[in-house]
Amino acid sequence: MKKKFIILLAVMLMVSGALIGCKKTDDSGAKDVPATNDTPAVDNATKVGLVLAGGLGDRSFYDSSHEGVEQAKKDLGIEYKVYECRNDASLLNDQLVQASQYASIVAVVGHEFYDAV
């Protein structure tokens, strides 16, 4: 049990580290480098698949996770899709597969994913 918790925590830290590492900075690391005429914009943004065990609109941690990817989109320029399972256990694996086919980073929200992760 303790080992599974540590593995889950490590996965969550890797996902958050990957999102933090996506931010473009200048040499001093102080601010974002805007795209100019001399610097072409990057066409291939990092894609994130957010898989929710429940659904949006709960005014709790599902909505908080959605706000997090919205902020990452604004600050880091990521692209994302939200996959809602709506508390239907038969959708958990299917939504994980779809998210992994879409994105290089898959974030899951909900204890229902404990065994799958």
Short mmCIF file of C-alpha atoms in Angstrom, two decimals:
data_model
loop_
_atom_site.label_atom_id
_atom_site.label_comp_id
_atom_site.label_asym_id
_atom_site.label_seq_id
_atom_site.Cartn_x
_atom_site.Cartn_y
_atom_site.Cartn_z
CA MET A 1 0.00 0.00 0.00
CA LYS A 2 2.75 2.41 0.99
CA LYS A 3 4.76 1.52 -2.13
CA LYS A 4 1.78 2.23 -4.41
CA PHE A 5 1.25 5.60 -2.76
CA ILE A 6 4.90 6.53 -3.30
CA ILE A 7 4.70 5.51 -6.97
CA LEU A 8 1.53 7.57 -7.44
CA LEU A 9 3.17 10.56 -5.78
CA ALA A 10 6.24 10.18 -8.00
CA VAL A 11 4.07 10.12 -11.14
CA MET A 12 2.23 13.26 -10.03
CA LEU A 13 5.55 15.02 -9.37
CA MET A 14 6.83 14.05 -12.82
CA VAL A 15 3.70 15.44 -14.50
CA SER A 16 3.90 18.72 -12.59
CA GLY A 17 7.65 18.93 -13.30
CA ALA A 18 7.00 18.43 -17.01
CA LEU A 19 4.44 21.23 -17.03
CA ILE A 20 6.78 23.57 -15.16
CA GLY A 21 9.65 22.71 -17.50
CA CYS A 22 7.66 23.79 -20.56
CA LYS A 23 7.92 27.50 -19.85
CA LYS A 24 10.19 29.49 -22.18
CA THR A 25 12.53 31.90 -20.46
CA ASP A 26 15.37 34.20 -21.43
CA ASP A 27 18.99 33.56 -20.35
CA SER A 28 18.39 35.02 -16.89
CA GLY A 29 15.27 32.89 -16.40
CA ALA A 30 13.31 35.95 -15.30
CA LYS A 31 10.49 36.23 -17.86
CA ASP A 32 8.84 34.76 -20.95
CA VAL A 33 10.44 35.32 -24.34
CA PRO A 34 7.76 36.60 -26.71
CA ALA A 35 7.72 35.44 -30.32
CA THR A 36 8.92 38.22 -32.65
CA ASN A 37 9.39 38.47 -36.39
CA ASP A 38 12.93 37.13 -35.91
CA THR A 39 11.81 34.21 -33.73
CA PRO A 40 9.28 31.85 -35.31
CA ALA A 41 6.43 30.69 -33.10
CA VAL A 42 6.48 27.03 -32.09
CA ASP A 43 3.78 25.11 -33.94
CA ASN A 44 3.87 21.95 -31.85
CA ALA A 45 2.66 22.86 -28.37
CA THR A 46 2.86 20.36 -25.54
CA LYS A 47 -0.38 18.40 -25.35
CA VAL A 48 -1.95 17.38 -22.06
CA GLY A 49 -4.80 14.94 -21.57
CA LEU A 50 -6.73 15.61 -18.35
CA VAL A 51 -8.76 12.54 -17.36
CA LEU A 52 -11.40 13.10 -14.67
CA ALA A 53 -13.06 10.25 -12.80
CA GLY A 54 -16.11 12.47 -12.37
CA GLY A 55 -17.10 15.50 -14.36
CA LEU A 56 -16.70 19.23 -14.55
CA GLY A 57 -19.10 21.39 -12.62
CA ASP A 58 -18.48 19.86 -9.20
CA ARG A 59 -17.01 23.15 -7.89
CA SER A 60 -14.27 21.09 -6.27
CA PHE A 61 -11.08 19.33 -7.34
CA TYR A 62 -12.27 18.39 -10.87
CA ASP A 63 -12.93 22.06 -11.59
CA SER A 64 -9.67 23.03 -9.86
CA SER A 65 -7.70 20.68 -12.11
CA HIS A 66 -9.43 22.18 -15.15
CA GLU A 67 -8.50 25.67 -13.96
CA GLY A 68 -4.90 24.44 -13.66
CA VAL A 69 -4.68 23.32 -17.29
CA GLU A 70 -6.41 26.56 -18.35
CA GLN A 71 -3.67 28.49 -16.52
CA ALA A 72 -1.00 26.30 -18.13
CA LYS A 73 -2.54 27.02 -21.53
CA LYS A 74 -2.39 30.74 -20.81
CA ASP A 75 1.09 30.78 -19.25
CA LEU A 76 2.85 27.97 -21.09
CA GLY A 77 0.97 27.66 -24.36
CA ILE A 78 -0.03 24.02 -23.94
CA GLU A 79 -2.94 22.37 -25.71
CA TYR A 80 -5.25 20.13 -23.73
CA LYS A 81 -8.35 18.00 -23.85
CA VAL A 82 -10.51 17.01 -20.89
CA TYR A 83 -11.83 13.45 -20.72
CA GLU A 84 -14.73 13.05 -18.27
CA CYS A 85 -15.72 9.62 -17.00
CA ARG A 86 -18.80 10.91 -15.11
CA ASN A 87 -18.27 8.29 -12.36
CA ASP A 88 -18.78 5.47 -14.90
CA ALA A 89 -16.16 2.82 -14.10
CA SER A 90 -16.47 1.29 -17.57
CA LEU A 91 -15.06 4.51 -19.09
CA LEU A 92 -11.90 4.77 -16.96
CA ASN A 93 -9.60 2.65 -19.13
CA ASP A 94 -11.09 3.89 -22.41
CA GLN A 95 -10.58 7.52 -21.43
CA LEU A 96 -7.00 6.80 -20.32
CA VAL A 97 -6.24 5.20 -23.69
CA GLN A 98 -7.80 8.09 -25.61
CA ALA A 99 -5.87 10.64 -23.56
CA SER A 100 -2.58 8.78 -24.07
CA GLN A 101 -3.18 8.68 -27.84
CA TYR A 102 -3.82 12.43 -27.89
CA ALA A 103 -1.19 13.73 -25.48
CA SER A 104 2.36 13.17 -24.34
CA ILE A 105 1.33 14.09 -20.78
CA VAL A 106 -1.70 12.45 -19.16
CA ALA A 107 -2.92 13.78 -15.81
CA VAL A 108 -5.57 11.82 -13.92
CA VAL A 109 -7.82 13.16 -11.17
CA GLY A 110 -9.61 10.80 -8.82
CA HIS A 111 -8.85 7.88 -6.57
CA GLU A 112 -10.55 5.58 -9.09
CA PHE A 113 -7.35 5.63 -11.14
CA TYR A 114 -5.26 4.26 -8.28
CA ASP A 115 -4.85 0.77 -9.77
CA ALA A 116 -4.54 1.97 -13.37
CA VAL A 117 -1.74 4.41 -12.57
#
